[in-house]
DNA sequence: AATTTTTTTTAGATTTGTCTAAAAAATATT
DNA sequence: AATATTTTTTAGACAAATCTAAAAAAAATT
């Protein structure tokens, strides 16, 4: 039994979910920008999602998912992240290559497939980018994490999440020998360019630019 | 890079391929029956596939895929059967449960995904029903197989393919301890009901009805 | 060879998701 | 408070894939 919603509807639901994580609600323009469609198309879909009781929506107001809408969003995100995990762990994809493929796989709705995949992967809690994977009930692990720029000096911490999935970021992190899970300490902060000197394991310290630090999230250990 | 064709187009292409395996060409009515659509809808799509140079088609004539159309069909079939293999071998699906799921997964077109999946599965040559899996170049293994009803007495043979994917067949075969690969010999043929007595391994002989024998294909070893 | 039946195509309508252009509402600026 | 700008919605059109009903062509029957 595949999902009751079209691929298009699922993509809207997921996009609304992600956007409303920031402020609790979304605007037409934000959503149209995020989906690369025109605001007029968004309005059409909002009406449709309202009829299906997935969205709280009144004309000219901000909108947000109903409890049911959120449940469906979490299920799509579950599928997306499980497939990303599969692609990296089993098929040896790089984490910069998995998003587009997962964007398609996430729409295969068979519950049996998803739950068996979850079990096969040993119920992973985080995807290759460090984002939490909702479990079969939609529950996700919350990690008490901070941006690397906010980590105090000499406090041992572990990289938990990256804020970008670009090939360029992966290249840079590979070069610096940093992945999700890497333990590090900030040894020095330079006010001139806001770069930080970081010690990874027992290796020589490496310099991390402000731009890089901003996309690295860590959990003190 | 996903496939250039819509899911609908892919389903038509694949259906045409399977139907033309029998006689080399297909009719509008055959195709509409196989896809559960109306003949008028089929005609529309035939014109579209002709424009895309995937189909040899003239109004009121039988039609068949071009070389390009066949290539695309084989690629879809490759994806379908690789996913079926994955579902049975890795996710512990029964072979009666995989078809519908593969029907969706086959439309995820990423070449990298398919080739990596193939490699991960160790380049399987046959799917769980014994159907050959096209390789990356569209080549399939041909098995010299005959229907069980045509196997001579006392000739050792191996089950290579099943002609149905129903739960009922799987149940019956499991009960008789027969799967793809099982070695057996026909010991006796009964003309009254055309059933056959078959010896599997060193077990006591089992009786196989005419209906069952007709969906079992074997290769003499 | 003419007629009937079956098959296939055409014509026109419908649904989903998209767009552009214009109107309406909300927000910001003077 | 009036005006200008931005945001959102409406109106109408279009492409893809489907349908029903009718017309045309092919095949089968008499
Ligand atoms: Mn998607
Ligand atoms: Mn991810
Ligand atoms: Mn399909
Ligand atoms: Mn199969």
GROMACS .gro file of C-alpha atoms (C1' of nucleotides) and ligand atoms in nm:
model
  506
    1UNK     CA    1   0.000   0.000   0.000
    2UNK     CA    2   0.180   0.309  -0.120
    3UNK     CA    3   0.118   0.655   0.018
    4UNK     CA    4  -0.212   0.829  -0.052
    5UNK     CA    5  -0.046   1.142  -0.179
    6UNK     CA    6   0.108   1.234  -0.510
    7UNK     CA    7   0.479   1.297  -0.540
    8UNK     CA    8   0.403   1.665  -0.584
    9UNK     CA    9   0.190   1.679  -0.271
   10UNK     CA   10   0.460   1.497  -0.075
   11UNK     CA   11   0.723   1.743  -0.189
   12UNK     CA   12   0.505   2.036  -0.078
   13UNK     CA   13   0.431   1.875   0.259
   14UNK     CA   14   0.798   1.808   0.324
   15UNK     CA   15   0.901   2.160   0.219
   16UNK     CA   16   0.638   2.316   0.445
   17UNK     CA   17   0.758   2.102   0.734
   18UNK     CA   18   1.120   2.210   0.691
   19UNK     CA   19   1.032   2.578   0.651
   20UNK     CA   20   0.803   2.587   0.952
   21UNK     CA   21   1.075   2.439   1.172
   22UNK     CA   22   1.226   2.789   1.185
   23UNK     CA   23   0.935   3.009   1.290
   24UNK     CA   24   0.638   2.773   1.326
   25UNK     CA   25   0.472   2.891   1.007
   26UNK     CA   26   0.542   2.955   0.639
   27UNK     CA   27   0.451   3.213   0.375
   28UNK     CA   28   0.356   3.160   0.013
   29UNK     CA   29   0.668   3.332  -0.117
   30UNK     CA   30   0.902   3.131   0.105
   31UNK     CA   31   0.749   2.806  -0.013
   32UNK     CA   32   0.753   2.906  -0.378
   33UNK     CA   33   1.121   2.997  -0.348
   34UNK     CA   34   1.200   2.668  -0.178
   35UNK     CA   35   1.019   2.460  -0.442
   36UNK     CA   36   1.120   2.668  -0.745
   37UNK     CA   37   0.758   2.723  -0.844
   38UNK     CA   38   0.552   3.040  -0.878
   39UNK     CA   39   0.346   3.175  -0.587
   40UNK     CA   40   0.026   3.115  -0.786
   41UNK     CA   41   0.102   2.743  -0.803
   42UNK     CA   42   0.167   2.738  -0.430
   43UNK     CA   43  -0.172   2.895  -0.357
   44UNK     CA   44  -0.342   2.623  -0.560
   45UNK     CA   45  -0.168   2.350  -0.365
   46UNK     CA   46  -0.236   2.515  -0.028
   47UNK     CA   47  -0.608   2.496  -0.098
   48UNK     CA   48  -0.573   2.132  -0.190
   49UNK     CA   49  -0.380   2.048   0.127
   50UNK     CA   50  -0.635   2.236   0.335
   51UNK     CA   51  -0.919   2.031   0.184
   52UNK     CA   52  -0.723   1.718   0.272
   53UNK     CA   53  -0.689   1.851   0.629
   54UNK     CA   54  -0.311   1.852   0.620
   55UNK     CA   55  -0.271   2.227   0.645
   56UNK     CA   56  -0.404   2.514   0.854
   57UNK     CA   57  -0.455   2.779   0.591
   58UNK     CA   58  -0.664   3.093   0.548
   59UNK     CA   59  -0.618   3.324   0.248
   60UNK     CA   60  -0.353   3.591   0.300
   61UNK     CA   61  -0.241   3.436   0.629
   62UNK     CA   62   0.070   3.236   0.711
   63UNK     CA   63   0.008   2.862   0.718
   64UNK     CA   64   0.134   2.553   0.897
   65UNK     CA   65   0.078   2.178   0.893
   66UNK     CA   66  -0.193   2.006   1.097
   67UNK     CA   67  -0.094   1.721   1.329
   68UNK     CA   68  -0.183   1.483   1.046
   69UNK     CA   69   0.024   1.686   0.799
   70UNK     CA   70   0.323   1.676   1.033
   71UNK     CA   71   0.291   1.301   1.070
   72UNK     CA   72   0.301   1.258   0.695
   73UNK     CA   73   0.596   1.496   0.664
   74UNK     CA   74   0.791   1.300   0.923
   75UNK     CA   75   0.724   0.980   0.736
   76UNK     CA   76   0.860   1.127   0.413
   77UNK     CA   77   1.165   1.256   0.599
   78UNK     CA   78   1.209   0.912   0.755
   79UNK     CA   79   1.217   0.755   0.412
   80UNK     CA   80   1.448   1.020   0.272
   81UNK     CA   81   1.705   0.983   0.549
   82UNK     CA   82   1.690   0.605   0.566
   83UNK     CA   83   1.765   0.587   0.195
   84UNK     CA   84   2.051   0.837   0.235
   85UNK     CA   85   2.193   0.617   0.508
   86UNK     CA   86   2.155   0.311   0.287
   87UNK     CA   87   2.325   0.478  -0.008
   88UNK     CA   88   2.626   0.584   0.196
   89UNK     CA   89   2.662   0.281   0.422
   90UNK     CA   90   2.576   0.002   0.179
   91UNK     CA   91   2.631   0.139  -0.170
   92UNK     CA   92   2.937   0.351  -0.091
   93UNK     CA   93   2.797   0.680  -0.215
   94UNK     CA   94   2.961   0.998  -0.090
   95UNK     CA   95   2.737   1.212   0.128
   96UNK     CA   96   2.739   1.482  -0.135
   97UNK     CA   97   2.577   1.250  -0.390
   98UNK     CA   98   2.284   1.105  -0.203
   99UNK     CA   99   2.035   1.386  -0.175
  100UNK     CA  100   1.900   1.385  -0.531
  101UNK     CA  101   1.862   1.008  -0.536
  102UNK     CA  102   1.688   1.005  -0.196
  103UNK     CA  103   1.462   1.280  -0.329
  104UNK     CA  104   1.315   1.015  -0.560
  105UNK     CA  105   1.338   0.708  -0.336
  106UNK     CA  106   1.151   0.889  -0.057
  107UNK     CA  107   0.832   0.868  -0.265
  108UNK     CA  108   0.818   0.489  -0.268
  109UNK     CA  109   0.560   0.456   0.001
  110UNK     CA  110   0.540   0.087   0.093
  111UNK     CA  111   0.543   0.072   0.471
  112UNK     CA  112   0.677  -0.281   0.468
  113UNK     CA  113   0.968  -0.169   0.251
  114UNK     CA  114   1.058   0.120   0.479
  115UNK     CA  115   1.033  -0.078   0.800
  116UNK     CA  116   1.234  -0.368   0.660
  117UNK     CA  117   1.496  -0.127   0.530
  118UNK     CA  118   1.513   0.034   0.874
  119UNK     CA  119   1.564  -0.305   1.033
  120UNK     CA  120   1.823  -0.408   0.772
  121UNK     CA  121   2.019  -0.090   0.844
  122UNK     CA  122   1.994  -0.165   1.218
  123UNK     CA  123   1.765   0.126   1.300
  124UNK     CA  124   2.005   0.413   1.239
  125UNK     CA  125   1.937   0.729   1.441
  126UNK     CA  126   2.114   0.978   1.212
  127UNK     CA  127   2.160   1.018   0.840
  128UNK     CA  128   2.499   1.077   0.674
  129UNK     CA  129   2.470   1.452   0.729
  130UNK     CA  130   2.395   1.410   1.098
  131UNK     CA  131   2.023   1.480   1.065
  132UNK     CA  132   1.803   1.264   1.289
  133UNK     CA  133   1.599   0.985   1.129
  134UNK     CA  134   1.239   0.964   1.255
  135UNK     CA  135   1.157   0.618   1.387
  136UNK     CA  136   0.849   0.418   1.291
  137UNK     CA  137   0.642   0.640   1.524
  138UNK     CA  138   0.790   0.966   1.398
  139UNK     CA  139   1.012   1.018   1.701
  140UNK     CA  140   1.361   1.161   1.646
  141UNK     CA  141   1.668   1.182   1.868
  142UNK     CA  142   1.742   1.535   1.974
  143UNK     CA  143   2.109   1.616   2.005
  144UNK     CA  144   2.219   1.898   2.230
  145UNK     CA  145   2.447   2.059   1.976
  146UNK     CA  146   2.599   2.402   1.917
  147UNK     CA  147   2.766   2.565   1.626
  148UNK     CA  148   3.143   2.525   1.628
  149UNK     CA  149   3.176   2.904   1.654
  150UNK     CA  150   3.010   2.885   1.995
  151UNK     CA  151   3.217   2.602   2.139
  152UNK     CA  152   3.433   2.725   2.432
  153UNK     CA  153   3.810   2.684   2.412
  154UNK     CA  154   3.960   2.350   2.515
  155UNK     CA  155   3.625   2.179   2.545
  156UNK     CA  156   3.627   1.835   2.384
  157UNK     CA  157   3.337   1.795   2.141
  158UNK     CA  158   3.220   1.567   1.867
  159UNK     CA  159   3.102   1.670   1.521
  160UNK     CA  160   2.733   1.583   1.500
  161UNK     CA  161   2.597   1.756   1.192
  162UNK     CA  162   2.693   1.949   0.881
  163UNK     CA  163   2.485   2.240   0.762
  164UNK     CA  164   2.560   2.189   0.392
  165UNK     CA  165   2.578   1.887   0.168
  166UNK     CA  166   2.794   2.027  -0.107
  167UNK     CA  167   3.074   1.837  -0.275
  168UNK     CA  168   3.297   2.132  -0.195
  169UNK     CA  169   3.233   2.096   0.179
  170UNK     CA  170   3.292   1.722   0.167
  171UNK     CA  171   3.618   1.776  -0.018
  172UNK     CA  172   3.736   2.025   0.241
  173UNK     CA  173   3.635   1.810   0.537
  174UNK     CA  174   3.793   1.499   0.388
  175UNK     CA  175   4.113   1.693   0.339
  176UNK     CA  176   4.107   1.801   0.703
  177UNK     CA  177   4.017   1.446   0.810
  178UNK     CA  178   3.692   1.552   0.970
  179UNK     CA  179   3.368   1.353   0.944
  180UNK     CA  180   3.053   1.317   1.150
  181UNK     CA  181   3.169   1.172   1.480
  182UNK     CA  182   3.517   1.327   1.477
  183UNK     CA  183   3.628   1.447   1.819
  184UNK     CA  184   3.796   1.786   1.836
  185UNK     CA  185   3.885   2.080   2.059
  186UNK     CA  186   3.904   2.449   1.973
  187UNK     CA  187   4.249   2.569   2.080
  188UNK     CA  188   4.242   2.927   1.966
  189UNK     CA  189   4.005   3.181   1.813
  190UNK     CA  190   4.138   3.454   1.587
  191UNK     CA  191   3.939   3.771   1.593
  192UNK     CA  192   4.090   3.906   1.270
  193UNK     CA  193   3.907   3.660   1.039
  194UNK     CA  194   3.704   3.472   1.299
  195UNK     CA  195   3.885   3.151   1.209
  196UNK     CA  196   3.955   2.893   1.479
  197UNK     CA  197   4.242   2.657   1.540
  198UNK     CA  198   4.118   2.307   1.609
  199UNK     CA  199   4.293   1.998   1.734
  200UNK     CA  200   4.168   1.669   1.595
  201UNK     CA  201   4.293   1.358   1.775
  202UNK     CA  202   4.668   1.379   1.822
  203UNK     CA  203   4.733   1.540   1.489
  204UNK     CA  204   4.878   1.881   1.429
  205UNK     CA  205   4.618   2.157   1.479
  206UNK     CA  206   4.423   2.269   1.172
  207UNK     CA  207   4.278   2.608   1.094
  208UNK     CA  208   3.905   2.631   1.028
  209UNK     CA  209   3.769   2.936   0.851
  210UNK     CA  210   3.465   3.125   0.969
  211UNK     CA  211   3.266   2.999   0.669
  212UNK     CA  212   3.352   2.639   0.753
  213UNK     CA  213   3.294   2.675   1.127
  214UNK     CA  214   2.946   2.807   1.059
  215UNK     CA  215   2.835   2.481   0.896
  216UNK     CA  216   2.985   2.252   1.159
  217UNK     CA  217   2.774   2.157   1.459
  218UNK     CA  218   2.921   1.984   1.761
  219UNK     CA  219   2.814   1.823   2.085
  220UNK     CA  220   3.039   1.867   2.391
  221UNK     CA  221   3.139   1.528   2.533
  222UNK     CA  222   2.051   1.212  -1.365
  223UNK     CA  223   1.716   1.040  -1.372
  224UNK     CA  224   1.559   0.887  -1.682
  225UNK     CA  225   1.426   1.111  -1.958
  226UNK     CA  226   1.088   0.946  -1.959
  227UNK     CA  227   0.786   0.982  -1.735
  228UNK     CA  228   0.676   0.696  -1.515
  229UNK     CA  229   0.378   0.649  -1.744
  230UNK     CA  230   0.594   0.633  -2.055
  231UNK     CA  231   0.824   0.384  -1.885
  232UNK     CA  232   0.531   0.162  -1.792
  233UNK     CA  233   0.410   0.163  -2.152
  234UNK     CA  234   0.757   0.088  -2.290
  235UNK     CA  235   0.805  -0.202  -2.053
  236UNK     CA  236   0.460  -0.344  -2.124
  237UNK     CA  237   0.518  -0.325  -2.500
  238UNK     CA  238   0.851  -0.501  -2.457
  239UNK     CA  239   0.698  -0.789  -2.262
  240UNK     CA  240   0.405  -0.828  -2.501
  241UNK     CA  241   0.619  -0.824  -2.814
  242UNK     CA  242   0.839  -1.101  -2.672
  243UNK     CA  243   0.567  -1.344  -2.777
  244UNK     CA  244   0.502  -1.256  -3.141
  245UNK     CA  245   0.739  -0.970  -3.219
  246UNK     CA  246   0.465  -0.710  -3.224
  247UNK     CA  247   0.172  -0.580  -3.020
  248UNK     CA  248  -0.183  -0.453  -3.079
  249UNK     CA  249  -0.364  -0.162  -2.918
  250UNK     CA  250  -0.614  -0.388  -2.746
  251UNK     CA  251  -0.348  -0.618  -2.602
  252UNK     CA  252  -0.162  -0.325  -2.458
  253UNK     CA  253  -0.471  -0.160  -2.318
  254UNK     CA  254  -0.565  -0.488  -2.148
  255UNK     CA  255  -0.219  -0.528  -2.004
  256UNK     CA  256  -0.207  -0.173  -1.865
  257UNK     CA  257  -0.571  -0.155  -1.755
  258UNK     CA  258  -0.634   0.156  -1.963
  259UNK     CA  259  -0.871   0.224  -2.253
  260UNK     CA  260  -0.762   0.171  -2.615
  261UNK     CA  261  -0.806   0.544  -2.681
  262UNK     CA  262  -0.545   0.624  -2.417
  263UNK     CA  263  -0.308   0.372  -2.570
  264UNK     CA  264  -0.338   0.532  -2.914
  265UNK     CA  265  -0.242   0.869  -2.765
  266UNK     CA  266   0.070   0.726  -2.606
  267UNK     CA  267   0.168   0.533  -2.920
  268UNK     CA  268   0.185   0.858  -3.112
  269UNK     CA  269   0.396   1.010  -2.839
  270UNK     CA  270   0.640   0.717  -2.835
  271UNK     CA  271   0.663   0.730  -3.214
  272UNK     CA  272   0.757   1.098  -3.204
  273UNK     CA  273   1.026   1.011  -2.950
  274UNK     CA  274   1.152   0.742  -3.191
  275UNK     CA  275   1.098   0.461  -2.943
  276UNK     CA  276   0.824   0.286  -3.139
  277UNK     CA  277   0.757   0.170  -3.494
  278UNK     CA  278   0.394   0.263  -3.535
  279UNK     CA  279   0.153   0.337  -3.820
  280UNK     CA  280  -0.219   0.389  -3.759
  281UNK     CA  281  -0.420   0.066  -3.765
  282UNK     CA  282  -0.104  -0.147  -3.782
  283UNK     CA  283   0.063  -0.359  -3.517
  284UNK     CA  284   0.357  -0.186  -3.352
  285UNK     CA  285   0.690  -0.275  -3.194
  286UNK     CA  286   0.979  -0.100  -3.020
  287UNK     CA  287   1.273   0.052  -3.206
  288UNK     CA  288   1.626  -0.051  -3.107
  289UNK     CA  289   1.634   0.255  -2.882
  290UNK     CA  290   1.297   0.163  -2.732
  291UNK     CA  291   1.418  -0.189  -2.658
  292UNK     CA  292   1.729  -0.055  -2.491
  293UNK     CA  293   1.519   0.160  -2.262
  294UNK     CA  294   1.284  -0.129  -2.189
  295UNK     CA  295   1.575  -0.353  -2.091
  296UNK     CA  296   1.705  -0.086  -1.859
  297UNK     CA  297   1.370  -0.062  -1.682
  298UNK     CA  298   1.354  -0.441  -1.655
  299UNK     CA  299   1.709  -0.442  -1.519
  300UNK     CA  300   1.608  -0.201  -1.246
  301UNK     CA  301   1.289  -0.394  -1.168
  302UNK     CA  302   1.463  -0.728  -1.129
  303UNK     CA  303   1.763  -0.594  -0.940
  304UNK     CA  304   1.529  -0.439  -0.686
  305UNK     CA  305   1.332  -0.764  -0.660
  306UNK     CA  306   1.656  -0.946  -0.591
  307UNK     CA  307   1.751  -0.687  -0.330
  308UNK     CA  308   1.415  -0.710  -0.158
  309UNK     CA  309   1.430  -1.090  -0.130
  310UNK     CA  310   1.801  -1.134  -0.058
  311UNK     CA  311   1.866  -0.836   0.168
  312UNK     CA  312   1.531  -0.733   0.312
  313UNK     CA  313   1.385  -1.083   0.351
  314UNK     CA  314   1.072  -1.025   0.146
  315UNK     CA  315   0.893  -1.331   0.011
  316UNK     CA  316   0.899  -1.357  -0.367
  317UNK     CA  317   0.526  -1.309  -0.377
  318UNK     CA  318   0.555  -0.962  -0.218
  319UNK     CA  319   0.820  -0.792  -0.426
  320UNK     CA  320   0.654  -0.719  -0.757
  321UNK     CA  321   0.444  -0.418  -0.656
  322UNK     CA  322   0.729  -0.255  -0.468
  323UNK     CA  323   0.971  -0.310  -0.759
  324UNK     CA  324   0.706  -0.162  -0.985
  325UNK     CA  325   0.775   0.168  -0.810
  326UNK     CA  326   1.146   0.137  -0.745
  327UNK     CA  327   1.213   0.062  -1.113
  328UNK     CA  328   1.133   0.424  -1.197
  329UNK     CA  329   1.418   0.569  -0.994
  330UNK     CA  330   1.648   0.626  -1.287
  331UNK     CA  331   1.988   0.720  -1.143
  332UNK     CA  332   2.243   0.513  -1.334
  333UNK     CA  333   2.490   0.539  -1.051
  334UNK     CA  334   2.232   0.398  -0.811
  335UNK     CA  335   2.150   0.103  -1.034
  336UNK     CA  336   2.509   0.014  -1.109
  337UNK     CA  337   2.614   0.041  -0.747
  338UNK     CA  338   2.316  -0.169  -0.642
  339UNK     CA  339   2.414  -0.429  -0.902
  340UNK     CA  340   2.767  -0.437  -0.765
  341UNK     CA  341   2.645  -0.451  -0.404
  342UNK     CA  342   2.428  -0.751  -0.491
  343UNK     CA  343   2.727  -0.913  -0.663
  344UNK     CA  344   2.588  -0.888  -1.016
  345UNK     CA  345   2.304  -1.137  -0.987
  346UNK     CA  346   2.203  -1.306  -1.313
  347UNK     CA  347   1.848  -1.401  -1.216
  348UNK     CA  348   1.572  -1.243  -1.011
  349UNK     CA  349   1.382  -1.429  -0.737
  350UNK     CA  350   1.137  -1.571  -0.992
  351UNK     CA  351   1.415  -1.704  -1.212
  352UNK     CA  352   1.384  -1.430  -1.473
  353UNK     CA  353   1.716  -1.310  -1.615
  354UNK     CA  354   1.848  -0.969  -1.507
  355UNK     CA  355   1.988  -0.758  -1.794
  356UNK     CA  356   2.344  -0.648  -1.725
  357UNK     CA  357   2.470  -0.292  -1.763
  358UNK     CA  358   2.477  -0.342  -2.141
  359UNK     CA  359   2.131  -0.497  -2.160
  360UNK     CA  360   2.260  -0.853  -2.206
  361UNK     CA  361   2.075  -1.135  -2.032
  362UNK     CA  362   2.165  -1.497  -1.962
  363UNK     CA  363   1.957  -1.739  -2.163
  364UNK     CA  364   1.875  -2.062  -1.986
  365UNK     CA  365   1.798  -2.372  -2.187
  366UNK     CA  366   1.488  -2.462  -1.990
  367UNK     CA  367   1.177  -2.671  -2.047
  368UNK     CA  368   0.846  -2.698  -1.874
  369UNK     CA  369   0.836  -2.966  -1.608
  370UNK     CA  370   0.564  -3.146  -1.807
  371UNK     CA  371   0.819  -3.201  -2.084
  372UNK     CA  372   1.102  -3.333  -1.870
  373UNK     CA  373   1.176  -3.700  -1.948
  374UNK     CA  374   1.154  -3.959  -1.672
  375UNK     CA  375   1.454  -4.007  -1.445
  376UNK     CA  376   1.640  -3.709  -1.585
  377UNK     CA  377   1.793  -3.496  -1.312
  378UNK     CA  378   1.698  -3.131  -1.354
  379UNK     CA  379   1.704  -2.807  -1.160
  380UNK     CA  380   1.415  -2.565  -1.112
  381UNK     CA  381   1.508  -2.242  -1.295
  382UNK     CA  382   1.192  -2.035  -1.316
  383UNK     CA  383   0.836  -2.005  -1.194
  384UNK     CA  384   0.561  -1.888  -1.427
  385UNK     CA  385   0.351  -1.725  -1.156
  386UNK     CA  386   0.433  -1.504  -0.860
  387UNK     CA  387   0.126  -1.566  -0.652
  388UNK     CA  388   0.131  -1.616  -0.279
  389UNK     CA  389  -0.066  -1.935  -0.338
  390UNK     CA  390   0.211  -2.081  -0.555
  391UNK     CA  391   0.479  -1.981  -0.306
  392UNK     CA  392   0.281  -2.144  -0.027
  393UNK     CA  393   0.247  -2.467  -0.221
  394UNK     CA  394   0.612  -2.476  -0.326
  395UNK     CA  395   0.732  -2.399   0.027
  396UNK     CA  396   0.518  -2.684   0.155
  397UNK     CA  397   0.674  -2.918  -0.098
  398UNK     CA  398   1.019  -2.781  -0.019
  399UNK     CA  399   1.081  -2.663  -0.374
  400UNK     CA  400   1.249  -2.332  -0.462
  401UNK     CA  401   1.444  -2.193  -0.756
  402UNK     CA  402   1.755  -2.414  -0.776
  403UNK     CA  403   1.598  -2.728  -0.631
  404UNK     CA  404   1.720  -3.046  -0.803
  405UNK     CA  405   1.458  -3.303  -0.889
  406UNK     CA  406   1.370  -3.600  -1.106
  407UNK     CA  407   1.035  -3.701  -1.250
  408UNK     CA  408   0.979  -4.063  -1.146
  409UNK     CA  409   0.633  -4.127  -1.286
  410UNK     CA  410   0.371  -3.956  -1.501
  411UNK     CA  411   0.002  -4.030  -1.445
  412UNK     CA  412  -0.211  -3.999  -1.754
  413UNK     CA  413  -0.540  -3.984  -1.559
  414UNK     CA  414  -0.483  -3.632  -1.420
  415UNK     CA  415  -0.150  -3.555  -1.587
  416UNK     CA  416   0.012  -3.523  -1.246
  417UNK     CA  417   0.372  -3.631  -1.200
  418UNK     CA  418   0.559  -3.794  -0.917
  419UNK     CA  419   0.880  -3.610  -0.842
  420UNK     CA  420   1.175  -3.699  -0.625
  421UNK     CA  421   1.347  -3.410  -0.451
  422UNK     CA  422   1.684  -3.489  -0.292
  423UNK     CA  423   1.655  -3.804  -0.087
  424UNK     CA  424   1.312  -3.728   0.044
  425UNK     CA  425   1.001  -3.928  -0.018
  426UNK     CA  426   0.855  -3.858  -0.363
  427UNK     CA  427   0.594  -3.584  -0.392
  428UNK     CA  428   0.304  -3.556  -0.630
  429UNK     CA  429   0.283  -3.250  -0.852
  430UNK     CA  430  -0.047  -3.160  -1.015
  431UNK     CA  431  -0.078  -3.065  -1.380
  432UNK     CA  432  -0.155  -2.705  -1.283
  433UNK     CA  433   0.160  -2.684  -1.074
  434UNK     CA  434   0.382  -2.861  -1.328
  435UNK     CA  435   0.278  -2.608  -1.591
  436UNK     CA  436   0.428  -2.316  -1.401
  437UNK     CA  437   0.755  -2.489  -1.316
  438UNK     CA  438   1.045  -2.461  -1.558
  439UNK     CA  439   1.355  -2.674  -1.528
  440UNK     CA  440   1.697  -2.715  -1.680
  441UNK     CA  441   1.838  -3.069  -1.717
  442UNK     CA  442   2.174  -3.095  -1.541
  443DA     C1'  443  -1.935  -0.909  -5.266
  444DA     C1'  444  -2.200  -0.729  -4.928
  445DT     C1'  445  -2.281  -0.706  -4.448
  446DT     C1'  446  -2.173  -0.747  -3.974
  447DT     C1'  447  -1.850  -0.737  -3.606
  448DT     C1'  448  -1.429  -0.604  -3.400
  449DT     C1'  449  -1.052  -0.302  -3.360
  450DT     C1'  450  -0.855   0.133  -3.372
  451DT     C1'  451  -0.861   0.619  -3.404
  452DT     C1'  452  -1.057   1.081  -3.344
  453DA     C1'  453  -1.304   1.440  -3.102
  454DG     C1'  454  -1.399   1.650  -2.702
  455DA     C1'  455  -1.401   1.654  -2.191
  456DT     C1'  456  -1.163   1.598  -1.722
  457DT     C1'  457  -0.794   1.603  -1.359
  458DT     C1'  458  -0.344   1.741  -1.189
  459DG     C1'  459   0.002   2.061  -1.170
  460DT     C1'  460   0.200   2.430  -1.382
  461DC     C1'  461   0.230   2.908  -1.580
  462DT     C1'  462   0.137   3.445  -1.687
  463DA     C1'  463  -0.111   3.852  -1.618
  464DA     C1'  464  -0.425   4.104  -1.356
  465DA     C1'  465  -0.675   4.203  -0.929
  466DA     C1'  466  -0.704   4.224  -0.439
  467DA     C1'  467  -0.521   4.248   0.013
  468DA     C1'  468  -0.166   4.347   0.335
  469DT     C1'  469   0.235   4.602   0.457
  470DA     C1'  470   0.555   4.985   0.434
  471DT     C1'  471   0.657   5.463   0.338
  472DT     C1'  472   0.586   5.919   0.310
  473DA     C1'  473  -0.402   5.929   0.643
  474DA     C1'  474  -0.292   5.877   0.190
  475DT     C1'  475   0.008   5.660  -0.125
  476DA     C1'  476   0.334   5.325  -0.284
  477DT     C1'  477   0.520   4.869  -0.260
  478DT     C1'  478   0.506   4.393  -0.175
  479DT     C1'  479   0.260   3.975  -0.118
  480DT     C1'  480  -0.099   3.680  -0.224
  481DT     C1'  481  -0.489   3.529  -0.475
  482DT     C1'  482  -0.780   3.487  -0.888
  483DA     C1'  483  -0.867   3.418  -1.372
  484DG     C1'  484  -0.763   3.195  -1.762
  485DA     C1'  485  -0.443   2.907  -2.037
  486DC     C1'  486  -0.158   2.490  -2.119
  487DA     C1'  487   0.066   2.010  -2.109
  488DA     C1'  488   0.025   1.529  -1.960
  489DA     C1'  489  -0.252   1.144  -1.904
  490DT     C1'  490  -0.684   0.978  -1.874
  491DC     C1'  491  -1.181   0.894  -2.007
  492DT     C1'  492  -1.648   0.838  -2.306
  493DA     C1'  493  -1.882   0.849  -2.727
  494DA     C1'  494  -1.866   0.855  -3.210
  495DA     C1'  495  -1.634   0.777  -3.653
  496DA     C1'  496  -1.332   0.519  -3.944
  497DA     C1'  497  -1.085   0.125  -4.084
  498DA     C1'  498  -0.990  -0.362  -4.083
  499DA     C1'  499  -1.131  -0.829  -4.028
  500DA     C1'  500  -1.470  -1.187  -4.015
  501DT     C1'  501  -1.901  -1.377  -4.166
  502DT     C1'  502  -2.256  -1.469  -4.456
  503LIG    MN1  503   1.113   1.439  -0.345
  504LIG    MN1  504   2.039   1.427   0.480
  505LIG    MN1  505   0.613   0.058  -1.291
  506LIG    MN1  506   1.043  -1.096  -1.126
   0.00000   0.00000   0.00000
